[in-house]
PDB file of C-alpha atoms in Angstrom:
ATOM      1  CA  MET E   1      87.011  27.653  67.817  1.00 41.00           C
ATOM      2  CA  SER E   2      90.041  27.812  70.068  1.00 46.00           C
ATOM      3  CA  SER E   3      93.403  27.333  68.529  1.00 50.00           C
ATOM      4  CA  ALA E   4      95.499  24.689  69.819  1.00 55.00           C
ATOM      5  CA  GLN E   5      98.232  25.553  72.538  1.00 61.00           C
ATOM      6  CA  PRO E   6     101.835  25.226  71.488  1.00 62.00           C
ATOM      7  CA  PRO E   7     103.696  22.281  72.796  1.00 75.00           C
ATOM      8  CA  LEU E   8     105.286  22.957  76.256  1.00 81.00           C
ATOM      9  CA  HIS E   9     108.912  22.988  76.444  1.00 87.00           C
ATOM     10  CA  GLU E  10     110.660  19.791  77.536  1.00 88.00           C
ATOM     11  CA  SER E  11     112.663  21.561  80.328  1.00 90.00           C
ATOM     12  CA  ILE E  12     109.511  23.251  81.469  1.00 90.00           C
ATOM     13  CA  LYS E  13     107.483  19.931  81.759  1.00 91.00           C
ATOM     14  CA  ALA E  14     110.476  18.781  83.786  1.00 91.00           C
ATOM     15  CA  LEU E  15     110.447  21.776  85.948  1.00 93.00           C
ATOM     16  CA  LEU E  16     106.609  21.462  86.738  1.00 93.00           C
ATOM     17  CA  ASP E  17     107.228  18.088  87.707  1.00 93.00           C
ATOM     18  CA  GLU E  18     108.568  19.651  90.949  1.00 93.00           C
ATOM     19  CA  ALA E  19     105.795  22.251  91.255  1.00 93.00           C
ATOM     20  CA  LEU E  20     104.222  22.338  94.680  1.00 95.00           C
ATOM     21  CA  PRO E  21     100.314  22.592  94.700  1.00 96.00           C
ATOM     22  CA  GLY E  22      99.171  25.863  92.911  1.00 96.00           C
ATOM     23  CA  GLU E  23     102.550  26.600  91.473  1.00 96.00           C
ATOM     24  CA  ASP E  24     103.107  27.710  88.007  1.00 95.00           C
ATOM     25  CA  ALA E  25     106.537  27.276  86.196  1.00 94.00           C
ATOM     26  CA  GLU E  26     107.527  30.851  87.198  1.00 94.00           C
ATOM     27  CA  ASP E  27     106.656  30.117  90.892  1.00 96.00           C
ATOM     28  CA  VAL E  28     108.708  27.177  90.776  1.00 97.00           C
ATOM     29  CA  ILE E  29     111.838  28.769  89.204  1.00 97.00           C
ATOM     30  CA  ARG E  30     111.599  31.727  91.774  1.00 96.00           C
ATOM     31  CA  ARG E  31     111.370  29.179  94.683  1.00 97.00           C
ATOM     32  CA  LYS E  32     114.314  27.237  93.411  1.00 98.00           C
ATOM     33  CA  ALA E  33     116.481  30.222  92.866  1.00 98.00           C
ATOM     34  CA  ARG E  34     115.605  31.519  96.354  1.00 97.00           C
ATOM     35  CA  GLU E  35     116.471  28.091  97.911  1.00 97.00           C
ATOM     36  CA  VAL E  36     120.047  28.580  96.326  1.00 97.00           C
ATOM     37  CA  ILE E  37     120.372  31.979  97.923  1.00 97.00           C
ATOM     38  CA  THR E  38     119.289  30.978 101.117  1.00 96.00           C
ATOM     39  CA  LYS E  39     121.645  28.111 101.198  1.00 95.00           C
ATOM     40  CA  ALA E  40     124.482  30.661 100.222  1.00 96.00           C
ATOM     41  CA  ARG E  41     123.620  33.386 102.764  1.00 92.00           C
ATOM     42  CA  THR E  42     126.297  32.591 105.196  1.00 92.00           C
ATOM     43  CA  TYR E  43     129.017  33.127 102.662  1.00 94.00           C
ATOM     44  CA  TRP E  44     127.457  35.305  99.791  1.00 95.00           C
ATOM     45  CA  LYS E  45     127.279  39.137 100.844  1.00 93.00           C
ATOM     46  CA  GLY E  46     126.116  42.157  99.066  1.00 94.00           C
ATOM     47  CA  PRO E  47     125.152  44.276  97.401  1.00 96.00           C
ATOM     48  CA  PRO E  48     126.579  44.050  94.692  1.00 96.00           C
ATOM     49  CA  PHE E  49     126.214  40.255  94.917  1.00 97.00           C
ATOM     50  CA  CYS E  50     128.889  38.605  92.788  1.00 97.00           C
ATOM     51  CA  PRO E  51     127.468  35.870  90.592  1.00 97.00           C
ATOM     52  CA  LEU E  52     130.674  34.128  90.269  1.00 97.00           C
ATOM     53  CA  GLU E  53     130.950  33.550  94.000  1.00 97.00           C
ATOM     54  CA  LEU E  54     127.453  32.164  93.957  1.00 97.00           C
ATOM     55  CA  ALA E  55     128.528  29.982  90.994  1.00 97.00           C
ATOM     56  CA  ASP E  56     131.441  28.735  92.995  1.00 97.00           C
ATOM     57  CA  LEU E  57     129.467  28.032  96.068  1.00 97.00           C
ATOM     58  CA  GLU E  58     127.200  25.572  93.712  1.00 96.00           C
ATOM     59  CA  GLY E  59     130.404  24.113  92.526  1.00 96.00           C
ATOM     60  CA  ILE E  60     130.516  25.406  89.359  1.00 97.00           C
ATOM     61  CA  ILE E  61     133.581  27.129  87.481  1.00 97.00           C
ATOM     62  CA  VAL E  62     132.902  30.353  85.469  1.00 97.00           C
ATOM     63  CA  GLU E  63     135.335  31.452  82.844  1.00 96.00           C
ATOM     64  CA  GLU E  64     135.718  33.438  79.654  1.00 95.00           C
ATOM     65  CA  ALA E  65     135.002  31.468  76.730  1.00 95.00           C
ATOM     66  CA  PRO E  66     138.223  30.902  74.553  1.00 93.00           C
ATOM     67  CA  CYS E  67     136.667  31.009  71.308  1.00 92.00           C
ATOM     68  CA  ASP E  68     133.256  32.522  69.599  1.00 91.00           C
ATOM     69  CA  ILE E  69     130.577  30.603  71.398  1.00 90.00           C
ATOM     70  CA  ARG E  70     127.752  32.562  69.398  1.00 88.00           C
ATOM     71  CA  SER E  71     125.937  33.397  72.302  1.00 89.00           C
ATOM     72  CA  ASP E  72     126.440  35.564  75.561  1.00 92.00           C
ATOM     73  CA  GLY E  73     126.982  32.392  77.512  1.00 94.00           C
ATOM     74  CA  ARG E  74     126.760  28.561  77.932  1.00 94.00           C
ATOM     75  CA  ILE E  75     126.593  26.090  80.561  1.00 94.00           C
ATOM     76  CA  PHE E  76     127.886  22.682  80.151  1.00 93.00           C
ATOM     77  CA  SER E  77     129.328  19.338  82.039  1.00 92.00           C
ATOM     78  CA  LYS E  78     132.601  17.873  81.206  1.00 91.00           C
ATOM     79  CA  GLY E  79     134.416  15.226  82.954  1.00 90.00           C
ATOM     80  CA  GLY E  80     131.603  15.357  85.950  1.00 90.00           C
ATOM     81  CA  GLN E  81     132.451  19.104  86.264  1.00 94.00           C
ATOM     82  CA  VAL E  82     130.019  22.138  85.566  1.00 95.00           C
ATOM     83  CA  TYR E  83     131.309  25.116  83.406  1.00 96.00           C
ATOM     84  CA  ILE E  84     129.718  28.263  82.844  1.00 96.00           C
ATOM     85  CA  GLN E  85     131.561  30.307  79.985  1.00 96.00           C
ATOM     86  CA  TYR E  86     130.710  33.780  78.869  1.00 96.00           C
ATOM     87  CA  ALA E  87     131.624  35.600  75.717  1.00 94.00           C
ATOM     88  CA  LYS E  88     134.582  37.880  75.417  1.00 93.00           C
ATOM     89  CA  GLY E  89     133.796  41.763  75.186  1.00 90.00           C
ATOM     90  CA  GLN E  90     130.908  42.016  77.334  1.00 90.00           C
ATOM     91  CA  CYS E  91     130.609  44.723  79.589  1.00 91.00           C
ATOM     92  CA  ARG E  92     130.780  43.911  83.537  1.00 93.00           C
ATOM     93  CA  GLU E  93     127.046  44.401  84.057  1.00 94.00           C
ATOM     94  CA  ARG E  94     126.094  42.349  80.941  1.00 93.00           C
ATOM     95  CA  MET E  95     128.637  39.515  82.033  1.00 96.00           C
ATOM     96  CA  ARG E  96     127.257  39.560  85.455  1.00 97.00           C
ATOM     97  CA  PHE E  97     123.698  38.930  84.121  1.00 96.00           C
ATOM     98  CA  THR E  98     124.929  36.239  81.768  1.00 96.00           C
ATOM     99  CA  VAL E  99     126.538  34.244  84.632  1.00 97.00           C
ATOM    100  CA  CYS E 100     123.204  34.533  86.463  1.00 97.00           C
ATOM    101  CA  HIS E 101     121.147  33.316  83.304  1.00 96.00           C
ATOM    102  CA  GLU E 102     123.425  30.459  82.640  1.00 96.00           C
ATOM    103  CA  LEU E 103     123.235  29.581  86.414  1.00 97.00           C
ATOM    104  CA  ALA E 104     119.512  29.547  86.123  1.00 97.00           C
ATOM    105  CA  HIS E 105     119.764  26.912  83.587  1.00 95.00           C
ATOM    106  CA  SER E 106     121.335  24.473  86.231  1.00 95.00           C
ATOM    107  CA  LEU E 107     117.742  24.699  88.000  1.00 96.00           C
ATOM    108  CA  PHE E 108     116.084  22.741  85.582  1.00 95.00           C
ATOM    109  CA  PRO E 109     116.239  19.065  86.128  1.00 92.00           C
ATOM    110  CA  ASP E 110     117.061  18.199  82.553  1.00 87.00           C
ATOM    111  CA  CYS E 111     119.642  20.855  82.237  1.00 85.00           C
ATOM    112  CA  PHE E 112     122.477  18.357  80.783  1.00 79.00           C
ATOM    113  CA  LYS E 113     120.065  15.707  79.361  1.00 74.00           C
ATOM    114  CA  ARG E 114     119.010  17.705  76.230  1.00 60.00           C
ATOM    115  CA  GLU E 115     120.677  19.482  73.319  1.00 52.00           C
ATOM    116  CA  ARG E 116     120.671  23.329  73.884  1.00 56.00           C
ATOM    117  CA  ARG E 117     118.509  25.375  71.199  1.00 50.00           C
ATOM    118  CA  ARG E 118     118.250  29.091  71.081  1.00 52.00           C
ATOM    119  CA  SER E 119     115.546  29.732  68.412  1.00 51.00           C
ATOM    120  CA  ALA E 120     113.582  32.786  69.482  1.00 49.00           C
ATOM    121  CA  ALA E 121     111.179  32.030  66.741  1.00 50.00           C
ATOM    122  CA  GLU E 122     110.011  29.003  68.864  1.00 70.00           C
ATOM    123  CA  LYS E 123     107.530  30.190  71.495  1.00 75.00           C
ATOM    124  CA  SER E 124     108.315  27.341  73.812  1.00 77.00           C
ATOM    125  CA  GLU E 125     111.999  28.127  73.797  1.00 83.00           C
ATOM    126  CA  TRP E 126     111.232  31.877  74.386  1.00 82.00           C
ATOM    127  CA  GLU E 127     109.154  30.656  77.311  1.00 88.00           C
ATOM    128  CA  PHE E 128     112.084  28.741  78.562  1.00 91.00           C
ATOM    129  CA  GLU E 129     114.652  31.492  78.226  1.00 90.00           C
ATOM    130  CA  ASN E 130     112.263  33.897  79.889  1.00 90.00           C
ATOM    131  CA  LEU E 131     112.116  31.584  83.040  1.00 94.00           C
ATOM    132  CA  CYS E 132     115.948  31.602  83.031  1.00 95.00           C
ATOM    133  CA  ASN E 133     115.721  35.341  83.105  1.00 94.00           C
ATOM    134  CA  VAL E 134     113.332  35.331  85.987  1.00 94.00           C
ATOM    135  CA  ALA E 135     115.663  33.304  87.824  1.00 97.00           C
ATOM    136  CA  ALA E 136     118.764  35.437  86.900  1.00 97.00           C
ATOM    137  CA  SER E 137     116.871  38.376  88.274  1.00 96.00           C
ATOM    138  CA  GLU E 138     116.534  36.729  91.462  1.00 97.00           C
ATOM    139  CA  PHE E 139     120.290  35.936  91.864  1.00 98.00           C
ATOM    140  CA  LEU E 140     121.313  39.420  90.520  1.00 98.00           C
ATOM    141  CA  PHE E 141     118.635  41.169  93.070  1.00 98.00           C
ATOM    142  CA  PRO E 142     118.048  39.034  95.900  1.00 97.00           C
ATOM    143  CA  LEU E 143     114.721  39.667  97.044  1.00 96.00           C
ATOM    144  CA  GLU E 144     115.286  40.463 100.725  1.00 95.00           C
ATOM    145  CA  GLU E 145     117.926  43.143  99.999  1.00 95.00           C
ATOM    146  CA  PHE E 146     116.351  44.513  96.716  1.00 95.00           C
ATOM    147  CA  SER E 147     112.967  45.050  98.337  1.00 93.00           C
ATOM    148  CA  GLU E 148     114.532  47.088 101.313  1.00 93.00           C
ATOM    149  CA  ASP E 149     116.373  49.193  99.048  1.00 93.00           C
ATOM    150  CA  MET E 150     113.224  49.827  96.989  1.00 89.00           C
ATOM    151  CA  SER E 151     111.329  50.775 100.008  1.00 85.00           C
ATOM    152  CA  ASP E 152     113.791  53.379 101.367  1.00 70.00           C
ATOM    153  CA  THR E 153     113.217  55.774  98.178  1.00 64.00           C
ATOM    154  CA  PRO E 154     110.373  56.822  96.008  1.00 64.00           C
ATOM    155  CA  LEU E 155     109.798  54.760  92.861  1.00 70.00           C
ATOM    156  CA  GLU E 156     111.224  56.811  90.268  1.00 76.00           C
ATOM    157  CA  ALA E 157     113.786  57.049  87.394  1.00 79.00           C
ATOM    158  CA  ALA E 158     116.585  58.113  89.484  1.00 80.00           C
ATOM    159  CA  GLN E 159     116.050  55.280  91.911  1.00 86.00           C
ATOM    160  CA  VAL E 160     116.316  52.847  89.182  1.00 89.00           C
ATOM    161  CA  ARG E 161     119.741  54.259  88.034  1.00 88.00           C
ATOM    162  CA  ASN E 162     120.895  54.402  91.627  1.00 90.00           C
ATOM    163  CA  LEU E 163     119.779  50.780  92.194  1.00 94.00           C
ATOM    164  CA  ALA E 164     121.536  49.662  88.884  1.00 94.00           C
ATOM    165  CA  ILE E 165     124.899  51.201  90.165  1.00 95.00           C
ATOM    166  CA  ARG E 166     124.327  49.524  93.675  1.00 96.00           C
ATOM    167  CA  TYR E 167     123.952  46.100  92.235  1.00 97.00           C
ATOM    168  CA  GLU E 168     126.176  46.436  89.429  1.00 97.00           C
ATOM    169  CA  ALA E 169     123.545  45.649  86.836  1.00 96.00           C
ATOM    170  CA  SER E 170     122.052  47.138  83.712  1.00 92.00           C
ATOM    171  CA  ILE E 171     119.298  49.815  83.879  1.00 91.00           C
ATOM    172  CA  ASP E 172     117.125  47.443  81.863  1.00 90.00           C
ATOM    173  CA  ALA E 173     117.625  44.523  84.206  1.00 94.00           C
ATOM    174  CA  THR E 174     117.016  46.924  87.148  1.00 95.00           C
ATOM    175  CA  ALA E 175     113.958  48.293  85.630  1.00 93.00           C
ATOM    176  CA  ARG E 176     112.422  45.062  84.871  1.00 93.00           C
ATOM    177  CA  ARG E 177     113.171  43.895  88.626  1.00 94.00           C
ATOM    178  CA  VAL E 178     111.770  47.269  89.961  1.00 93.00           C
ATOM    179  CA  VAL E 179     108.376  46.842  87.958  1.00 92.00           C
ATOM    180  CA  ALA E 180     108.225  42.920  89.077  1.00 92.00           C
ATOM    181  CA  LEU E 181     108.303  44.099  92.778  1.00 92.00           C
ATOM    182  CA  ALA E 182     106.442  47.243  92.591  1.00 90.00           C
ATOM    183  CA  PRO E 183     103.471  47.300  95.108  1.00 89.00           C
ATOM    184  CA  HIS E 184     100.954  48.689  92.286  1.00 90.00           C
ATOM    185  CA  ALA E 185     100.443  48.342  88.859  1.00 92.00           C
ATOM    186  CA  ALA E 186     103.466  49.064  86.565  1.00 93.00           C
ATOM    187  CA  CYS E 187     105.170  48.420  83.375  1.00 94.00           C
ATOM    188  CA  VAL E 188     108.410  48.841  81.636  1.00 94.00           C
ATOM    189  CA  ALA E 189     108.468  49.431  77.846  1.00 94.00           C
ATOM    190  CA  PHE E 190     111.712  49.185  75.884  1.00 94.00           C
ATOM    191  CA  ILE E 191     111.370  51.825  73.238  1.00 93.00           C
ATOM    192  CA  CYS E 192     113.354  52.063  69.872  1.00 91.00           C
ATOM    193  CA  TYR E 193     113.930  54.899  67.699  1.00 87.00           C
ATOM    194  CA  GLU E 194     112.974  54.404  64.062  1.00 78.00           C
ATOM    195  CA  GLU E 195     114.324  56.738  61.060  1.00 70.00           C
ATOM    196  CA  PRO E 196     111.095  58.993  60.606  1.00 63.00           C
ATOM    197  CA  ALA E 197     109.260  58.708  57.376  1.00 59.00           C
ATOM    198  CA  PRO E 198     107.626  61.757  55.759  1.00 59.00           C
ATOM    199  CA  LYS E 199     105.327  63.532  57.705  1.00 57.00           C
ATOM    200  CA  ARG E 200     105.532  60.914  60.550  1.00 54.00           C
ATOM    201  CA  VAL E 201     104.489  62.630  63.746  1.00 53.00           C
ATOM    202  CA  THR E 202     106.849  60.505  65.941  1.00 60.00           C
ATOM    203  CA  SER E 203     109.887  58.133  65.459  1.00 84.00           C
ATOM    204  CA  LEU E 204     109.819  56.391  68.733  1.00 91.00           C
ATOM    205  CA  SER E 205     107.925  52.994  69.049  1.00 92.00           C
ATOM    206  CA  VAL E 206     107.499  50.014  71.623  1.00 94.00           C
ATOM    207  CA  LYS E 207     109.580  47.052  70.915  1.00 92.00           C
ATOM    208  CA  TYR E 208     108.270  45.057  73.835  1.00 91.00           C
ATOM    209  CA  ALA E 209     106.801  45.640  77.209  1.00 93.00           C
ATOM    210  CA  VAL E 210     107.124  44.088  80.621  1.00 92.00           C
ATOM    211  CA  PRO E 211     104.150  44.518  82.960  1.00 93.00           C
ATOM    212  CA  ASN E 212     103.744  43.163  86.462  1.00 92.00           C
ATOM    213  CA  GLY E 213     100.636  41.142  87.175  1.00 90.00           C
ATOM    214  CA  LYS E 214      98.675  44.270  88.271  1.00 93.00           C
ATOM    215  CA  PHE E 215      99.095  46.310  85.196  1.00 93.00           C
ATOM    216  CA  LEU E 216      95.963  45.527  83.137  1.00 91.00           C
ATOM    217  CA  HIS E 217      97.066  47.159  79.763  1.00 92.00           C
ATOM    218  CA  ARG E 218      98.953  45.378  76.894  1.00 91.00           C
ATOM    219  CA  LEU E 219     101.449  47.676  75.192  1.00 93.00           C
ATOM    220  CA  HIS E 220     101.847  45.937  71.807  1.00 92.00           C
ATOM    221  CA  LYS E 221     104.879  45.887  69.608  1.00 91.00           C
ATOM    222  CA  GLY E 222     105.108  49.009  67.299  1.00 91.00           C
ATOM    223  CA  LEU E 223     102.922  51.354  69.531  1.00 92.00           C
ATOM    224  CA  LYS E 224     103.693  54.876  68.538  1.00 90.00           C
ATOM    225  CA  ILE E 225     104.962  57.165  71.101  1.00 90.00           C
ATOM    226  CA  HIS E 226     103.382  60.676  70.980  1.00 86.00           C
ATOM    227  CA  SER E 227     105.799  63.382  70.052  1.00 85.00           C
ATOM    228  CA  LYS E 228     105.095  65.384  73.336  1.00 87.00           C
ATOM    229  CA  SER E 229     105.760  62.315  75.692  1.00 91.00           C
ATOM    230  CA  VAL E 230     108.536  62.556  78.088  1.00 90.00           C
ATOM    231  CA  ALA E 231     109.944  59.455  76.243  1.00 91.00           C
ATOM    232  CA  ASN E 232     110.716  61.617  73.253  1.00 89.00           C
ATOM    233  CA  MET E 233     112.055  64.472  75.354  1.00 88.00           C
ATOM    234  CA  ALA E 234     114.424  61.991  77.266  1.00 89.00           C
ATOM    235  CA  TYR E 235     115.534  60.611  73.748  1.00 89.00           C
ATOM    236  CA  ARG E 236     116.317  63.875  72.504  1.00 86.00           C
ATOM    237  CA  ASN E 237     118.155  65.117  75.572  1.00 84.00           C
ATOM    238  CA  GLN E 238     119.725  61.715  76.480  1.00 84.00           C
ATOM    239  CA  MET E 239     118.937  62.340  80.040  1.00 84.00           C
ATOM    240  CA  PRO E 240     116.282  60.760  82.539  1.00 78.00           C
ATOM    241  CA  LEU E 241     112.965  62.575  82.707  1.00 73.00           C
ATOM    242  CA  GLY E 242     109.919  61.440  84.903  1.00 72.00           C
ATOM    243  CA  ALA E 243     107.018  62.011  87.130  1.00 77.00           C
ATOM    244  CA  ALA E 244     104.863  63.259  83.945  1.00 88.00           C
ATOM    245  CA  SER E 245     101.267  62.415  83.743  1.00 92.00           C
ATOM    246  CA  GLU E 246     100.274  61.229  79.971  1.00 92.00           C
ATOM    247  CA  SER E 247      97.530  59.786  78.407  1.00 92.00           C
ATOM    248  CA  TRP E 248      98.296  56.853  75.729  1.00 92.00           C
ATOM    249  CA  MET E 249      95.965  55.363  73.277  1.00 90.00           C
ATOM    250  CA  ILE E 250      96.156  51.734  73.958  1.00 89.00           C
ATOM    251  CA  GLY E 251      93.967  49.277  72.122  1.00 85.00           C
ATOM    252  CA  GLY E 252      91.667  52.058  70.922  1.00 88.00           C
ATOM    253  CA  LYS E 253      91.119  53.440  74.310  1.00 90.00           C
ATOM    254  CA  TRP E 254      92.812  56.310  76.282  1.00 92.00           C
ATOM    255  CA  ALA E 255      94.782  55.171  79.423  1.00 92.00           C
ATOM    256  CA  ARG E 256      96.410  57.566  81.950  1.00 93.00           C
ATOM    257  CA  PHE E 257      99.780  56.904  83.473  1.00 93.00           C
ATOM    258  CA  ARG E 258     102.602  58.469  85.458  1.00 91.00           C
ATOM    259  CA  VAL E 259     105.506  58.083  82.956  1.00 92.00           C
ATOM    260  CA  GLU E 260     109.233  58.274  83.332  1.00 91.00           C
ATOM    261  CA  ALA E 261     111.812  57.559  80.816  1.00 91.00           C
ATOM    262  CA  ILE E 262     115.445  56.576  81.116  1.00 91.00           C
ATOM    263  CA  PRO E 263     118.036  56.525  77.989  1.00 90.00           C
ATOM    264  CA  LEU E 264     119.857  53.208  77.810  1.00 89.00           C
ATOM    265  CA  PRO E 265     123.420  53.029  77.153  1.00 81.00           C
ATOM    266  CA  LYS E 266     124.184  51.092  74.209  1.00 71.00           C
ATOM    267  CA  PHE E 267     126.199  48.576  75.921  1.00 55.00           C
ATOM    268  CA  ALA E 268     123.671  47.789  78.440  1.00 46.00           C
ATOM    269  CA  SER E 269     120.967  46.949  76.249  1.00 43.00           C
ATOM    270  CA  LYS E 270     121.443  43.585  74.343  1.00 51.00           C
ATOM    271  CA  ASP E 271     118.212  44.218  72.194  1.00 56.00           C
ATOM    272  CA  THR E 272     119.287  47.635  71.000  1.00 67.00           C
ATOM    273  CA  SER E 273     116.558  49.375  72.656  1.00 83.00           C
ATOM    274  CA  ASP E 274     116.999  53.189  73.325  1.00 89.00           C
ATOM    275  CA  LEU E 275     114.922  53.919  76.262  1.00 89.00           C
ATOM    276  CA  ALA E 276     113.381  52.072  79.154  1.00 92.00           C
ATOM    277  CA  VAL E 277     110.040  53.812  80.030  1.00 91.00           C
ATOM    278  CA  MET E 278     108.118  53.210  83.257  1.00 90.00           C
ATOM    279  CA  LEU E 279     104.519  53.516  83.376  1.00 91.00           C
ATOM    280  CA  TYR E 280     102.750  53.535  86.559  1.00 89.00           C
ATOM    281  CA  ALA E 281      98.853  53.445  87.077  1.00 81.00           C
ATOM    282  CA  ALA E 282      97.830  57.072  87.631  1.00 69.00           C
TER     283      ALA E 282
END
């Protein structure tokens, strides 16, 4: 007997009302984000592309929040004017992504018709916020320029770092975008360090993973990383390591990947992950 599907988020339902034939929610939000970029092309230049300028072209005022807003950012309408506020103390890369994320909320038809909730425990709310991250990535790394930059150099850890600098973005956000646009099976796993228990072989494990549509394996939360993996060496040395061919035990079966690992600066990783590990099909 199949279990009942959780209810769809109200904003996702509203978004799907605008779907073209064959589009799912992610297709719709990407299309709408790219339409905003196309409209802004005459005046909006980069990289890096300034999200504050994009918001201004959309008639949205962006400002630092004057008080504790208990989140990275928020978007609201007051007196017929739309505002985006971002929390104090964010590094520049994080602030830029926050503005892009909040700008993505404006793509939903019911943006100002419902009370905002941010409960990660609710699957529908997680799916909604993930769609906002998808659109934020489109704003921060416009497809045309980013695809061209990706094609200019080999797909490797050093390139991810260079692209992050070029687009004034965090390494984790850049790694996600690189994986999403990779022409072959790829996945980025965000790895955390845990204090080792007695006799534990490794102290690194997967917090969560973001594959592209061609990647057929599922890296579950808590998957332990082998002590001889480049991930462990990158963590110990605090420097990127890559291009190693490794076998990982996933779902009771061995799978072979080309693996690269990039330590994440603490300020760049909201979820406190320690490493971004890129896996490509061998």
